[in-house]
Amino acid sequence: MSRIVIVGTGTGVGKTHAGVALVSALGSAGASVAGLKPIESGVPSEPSEAATDAAALAAVSTFHVKHPPPYALPDPVSPHLAARRVGTRIDLERVAAWADACAEAEVLLLETAGALLSPLGPGVFNLDLARVLRPDHLLLVAPDRLGVLHDVAVTLHALRTLAADLPAPVLLLQPPAVADASTGTNAEELVGLGIVSKVWGFPRATPTAPEVRTAARSLLEALGF
């Protein structure tokens, strides 16, 4: 069983788009794969497939888990605050145990909520969650827009200094919802400035579109799938 953990440089950077594309590509290749989001805020009381990231990942999975995500929190705020508002706290060991219970799948893809250093509680961050999930591959998602050079550099610095035990991250630059003057130049700049050695990207289309699926397969092949 292999695990892919997706982290991001911020909120709304395209982690779910990437996750759905990768899970769909794995499933179409015949893999038993589960796309999971164990912690999510802004979850309506009656979520639909279009309403939550967890449901979007589940919709393209070929292995379906028996138990709901540990933390589906109603308020659309930081997960630590959403948890506090319902009188609970996020327990990383509970999340890890839930992920372990899904180990019958050949591949687990787990998406975090927010950025790498988004808090999950006092002194607890998504970086800590990534560590307890024990990934074989770590995917860092960032948006192809102004500010991404800084955001990627800072996120990679945090990983190198605080989580050297995690796999080296693979950077995926996602097209932004609204392009700016830097869009289309950032991949070359990230490599040219020595911030990363390679940048992967998906076209701006639905996650299951043929061109996105082709890009996802290419990335998965590079990861050894």
Short mmCIF file of C-alpha atoms in Angstrom, two decimals:
data_model
loop_
_atom_site.label_atom_id
_atom_site.label_comp_id
_atom_site.label_asym_id
_atom_site.label_seq_id
_atom_site.Cartn_x
_atom_site.Cartn_y
_atom_site.Cartn_z
CA MET A 1 0.00 0.00 0.00
CA SER A 2 1.30 3.44 -0.96
CA ARG A 3 0.33 6.79 0.51
CA ILE A 4 0.31 10.16 -1.18
CA VAL A 5 -0.21 13.17 1.09
CA ILE A 6 -1.15 16.50 -0.47
CA VAL A 7 -0.20 19.73 1.27
CA GLY A 8 -0.45 23.28 0.01
CA THR A 9 1.12 26.71 0.19
CA GLY A 10 -2.26 28.17 1.14
CA THR A 11 -6.02 27.73 1.12
CA GLY A 12 -7.84 27.43 -2.18
CA VAL A 13 -4.70 26.65 -4.17
CA GLY A 14 -6.06 23.60 -6.00
CA LYS A 15 -5.27 20.66 -3.72
CA THR A 16 -8.61 18.99 -4.34
CA HIS A 17 -8.36 19.52 -8.09
CA ALA A 18 -4.99 17.76 -8.01
CA GLY A 19 -6.24 15.02 -5.72
CA VAL A 20 -9.29 14.24 -7.84
CA ALA A 21 -7.15 14.15 -10.98
CA LEU A 22 -4.65 11.75 -9.44
CA VAL A 23 -7.26 9.47 -7.87
CA SER A 24 -9.18 9.36 -11.15
CA ALA A 25 -6.04 8.51 -13.11
CA LEU A 26 -5.08 5.77 -10.67
CA GLY A 27 -8.56 4.30 -10.73
CA SER A 28 -8.72 4.31 -14.52
CA ALA A 29 -5.45 2.37 -14.53
CA GLY A 30 -7.07 -0.35 -12.43
CA ALA A 31 -5.71 0.56 -8.99
CA SER A 32 -7.70 0.20 -5.80
CA VAL A 33 -7.45 3.81 -4.62
CA ALA A 34 -9.13 5.87 -1.94
CA GLY A 35 -9.05 9.66 -1.99
CA LEU A 36 -9.53 10.99 1.52
CA LYS A 37 -9.79 14.31 3.32
CA PRO A 38 -9.82 13.50 7.03
CA ILE A 39 -10.22 17.10 8.24
CA GLU A 40 -12.48 19.60 6.50
CA SER A 41 -14.31 22.72 7.61
CA GLY A 42 -17.30 24.35 5.97
CA VAL A 43 -19.09 21.01 5.64
CA PRO A 44 -22.88 21.42 5.34
CA SER A 45 -25.16 19.30 7.49
CA GLU A 46 -26.26 17.37 4.40
CA PRO A 47 -23.16 17.30 2.15
CA SER A 48 -23.52 16.39 -1.49
CA GLU A 49 -20.85 15.26 -3.93
CA ALA A 50 -20.45 18.83 -5.14
CA ALA A 51 -20.42 20.36 -1.68
CA THR A 52 -17.30 18.95 -0.03
CA ASP A 53 -13.76 18.12 -0.99
CA ALA A 54 -14.05 14.74 0.74
CA ALA A 55 -17.08 13.85 -1.37
CA ALA A 56 -15.34 14.94 -4.58
CA LEU A 57 -12.42 12.63 -3.78
CA ALA A 58 -14.71 9.78 -2.81
CA ALA A 59 -16.68 10.12 -6.05
CA VAL A 60 -13.65 9.12 -8.16
CA SER A 61 -12.26 6.53 -5.73
CA THR A 62 -12.45 2.83 -6.51
CA PHE A 63 -12.07 1.83 -2.85
CA HIS A 64 -14.72 3.28 -0.58
CA VAL A 65 -14.11 3.60 3.14
CA LYS A 66 -16.66 2.35 5.63
CA HIS A 67 -16.40 5.21 8.12
CA PRO A 68 -16.91 8.95 7.55
CA PRO A 69 -13.99 11.37 7.93
CA PRO A 70 -13.04 12.01 11.56
CA TYR A 71 -13.55 15.77 11.38
CA ALA A 72 -16.26 17.13 9.08
CA LEU A 73 -16.72 20.53 10.71
CA PRO A 74 -19.58 22.92 9.86
CA ASP A 75 -18.08 26.40 10.14
CA PRO A 76 -16.06 27.65 7.11
CA VAL A 77 -13.09 28.78 9.20
CA SER A 78 -9.70 27.35 10.13
CA PRO A 79 -10.15 23.71 11.23
CA HIS A 80 -8.82 24.37 14.74
CA LEU A 81 -11.43 27.10 15.23
CA ALA A 82 -14.21 25.10 13.60
CA ALA A 83 -13.40 22.22 15.96
CA ARG A 84 -13.40 24.52 18.98
CA ARG A 85 -16.79 25.90 18.03
CA VAL A 86 -18.34 22.44 18.23
CA GLY A 87 -16.61 21.66 21.51
CA THR A 88 -13.92 19.30 20.29
CA ARG A 89 -10.26 19.30 19.35
CA ILE A 90 -8.45 17.63 16.47
CA ASP A 91 -6.63 14.48 17.58
CA LEU A 92 -3.92 13.48 15.12
CA GLU A 93 -3.77 9.92 16.44
CA ARG A 94 -7.45 9.52 15.71
CA VAL A 95 -6.84 10.69 12.13
CA ALA A 96 -3.89 8.32 11.76
CA ALA A 97 -5.94 5.38 13.05
CA TRP A 98 -8.74 6.21 10.60
CA ALA A 99 -6.26 6.28 7.72
CA ASP A 100 -4.76 2.97 8.86
CA ALA A 101 -8.25 1.45 8.80
CA CYS A 102 -8.35 2.21 5.07
CA ALA A 103 -5.12 0.32 4.41
CA GLU A 104 -6.85 -2.35 2.31
CA ALA A 105 -6.69 0.06 -0.62
CA GLU A 106 -3.59 -0.21 -2.82
CA VAL A 107 -3.18 3.57 -2.76
CA LEU A 108 -4.34 6.14 -0.23
CA LEU A 109 -4.33 9.77 -1.28
CA LEU A 110 -4.87 12.08 1.68
CA GLU A 111 -5.50 15.79 1.34
CA THR A 112 -4.83 18.21 4.18
CA ALA A 113 -6.96 21.29 4.92
CA GLY A 114 -5.33 24.64 4.27
CA ALA A 115 -1.60 25.33 4.10
CA LEU A 116 1.31 23.35 5.48
CA LEU A 117 1.48 25.49 8.62
CA SER A 118 -2.24 26.05 9.03
CA PRO A 119 -3.01 25.31 12.68
CA LEU A 120 -5.01 22.27 13.77
CA GLY A 121 -4.71 23.15 17.45
CA PRO A 122 -2.28 24.78 19.87
CA GLY A 123 1.19 24.01 18.53
CA VAL A 124 -0.20 21.51 16.01
CA PHE A 125 -0.08 22.09 12.26
CA ASN A 126 -0.75 20.29 8.99
CA LEU A 127 2.95 19.54 8.92
CA ASP A 128 2.41 17.38 12.02
CA LEU A 129 -0.56 15.71 10.37
CA ALA A 130 1.52 14.90 7.30
CA ARG A 131 4.11 13.26 9.54
CA VAL A 132 1.65 10.98 11.36
CA LEU A 133 0.10 9.94 8.04
CA ARG A 134 3.47 8.41 7.02
CA PRO A 135 3.47 9.34 3.32
CA ASP A 136 5.50 7.57 0.70
CA HIS A 137 5.08 10.64 -1.51
CA LEU A 138 4.49 14.26 -0.54
CA LEU A 139 2.86 16.55 -3.08
CA LEU A 140 3.05 20.32 -2.59
CA VAL A 141 0.38 22.26 -4.48
CA ALA A 142 0.76 25.97 -5.24
CA PRO A 143 -1.09 28.41 -7.52
CA ASP A 144 0.58 29.88 -10.61
CA ARG A 145 0.08 33.49 -9.53
CA LEU A 146 1.91 36.45 -8.04
CA GLY A 147 3.48 35.61 -4.66
CA VAL A 148 4.03 31.93 -5.37
CA LEU A 149 7.83 32.26 -5.45
CA HIS A 150 7.81 33.36 -1.82
CA ASP A 151 5.12 30.92 -0.76
CA VAL A 152 6.90 27.90 -2.25
CA ALA A 153 10.28 28.98 -0.85
CA VAL A 154 8.87 29.46 2.65
CA THR A 155 6.95 26.18 2.59
CA LEU A 156 9.98 24.23 1.41
CA HIS A 157 12.11 25.90 4.09
CA ALA A 158 9.63 24.80 6.74
CA LEU A 159 9.70 21.23 5.43
CA ARG A 160 13.50 21.10 5.33
CA THR A 161 13.98 22.55 8.80
CA LEU A 162 11.01 21.07 10.66
CA ALA A 163 10.25 17.82 8.84
CA ALA A 164 13.41 16.43 7.30
CA ASP A 165 12.00 12.96 7.93
CA LEU A 166 9.25 13.48 5.34
CA PRO A 167 9.80 12.56 1.68
CA ALA A 168 11.15 15.32 -0.55
CA PRO A 169 8.11 17.20 -1.84
CA VAL A 170 7.06 17.21 -5.48
CA LEU A 171 5.80 20.64 -6.57
CA LEU A 172 2.60 20.90 -8.59
CA LEU A 173 1.79 24.38 -9.89
CA GLN A 174 -1.92 24.77 -10.52
CA PRO A 175 -3.51 27.35 -12.85
CA PRO A 176 -5.23 30.05 -10.76
CA ALA A 177 -8.90 30.88 -11.06
CA VAL A 178 -7.87 34.36 -12.26
CA ALA A 179 -4.57 34.76 -14.08
CA ASP A 180 -2.24 37.69 -13.40
CA ALA A 181 0.86 39.09 -15.04
CA SER A 182 3.05 36.37 -13.50
CA THR A 183 0.91 33.41 -14.53
CA GLY A 184 2.79 31.22 -16.96
CA THR A 185 6.21 32.50 -15.86
CA ASN A 186 6.41 31.13 -12.34
CA ALA A 187 7.44 27.57 -13.18
CA GLU A 188 10.50 28.78 -15.07
CA GLU A 189 11.36 31.26 -12.32
CA LEU A 190 11.07 28.66 -9.56
CA VAL A 191 13.58 26.48 -11.37
CA GLY A 192 15.81 29.32 -12.54
CA LEU A 193 16.09 30.77 -9.05
CA GLY A 194 17.01 27.37 -7.64
CA ILE A 195 13.93 27.14 -5.42
CA VAL A 196 13.03 23.76 -6.95
CA SER A 197 14.60 21.53 -9.57
CA LYS A 198 11.33 20.61 -11.36
CA VAL A 199 7.77 21.82 -11.52
CA TRP A 200 4.76 19.76 -12.54
CA GLY A 201 1.51 21.27 -13.73
CA PHE A 202 -2.03 20.38 -14.78
CA PRO A 203 -4.05 22.24 -17.45
CA ARG A 204 -6.96 24.38 -16.30
CA ALA A 205 -9.82 21.97 -16.96
CA THR A 206 -12.02 19.64 -14.98
CA PRO A 207 -9.93 17.12 -13.01
CA THR A 208 -11.16 14.22 -15.13
CA ALA A 209 -10.69 15.92 -18.52
CA PRO A 210 -8.44 13.93 -20.90
CA GLU A 211 -5.65 16.53 -20.88
CA VAL A 212 -5.62 16.66 -17.09
CA ARG A 213 -5.71 12.88 -16.83
CA THR A 214 -2.73 12.65 -19.22
CA ALA A 215 -0.78 15.10 -17.03
CA ALA A 216 -1.77 13.18 -13.91
CA ARG A 217 -0.56 9.90 -15.40
CA SER A 218 2.77 11.51 -16.24
CA LEU A 219 3.21 12.69 -12.66
CA LEU A 220 2.19 9.30 -11.29
CA GLU A 221 4.70 7.55 -13.52
CA ALA A 222 7.42 9.83 -12.15
CA LEU A 223 6.33 8.81 -8.63
CA GLY A 224 6.68 5.15 -9.55
CA PHE A 225 3.04 4.16 -10.07
#
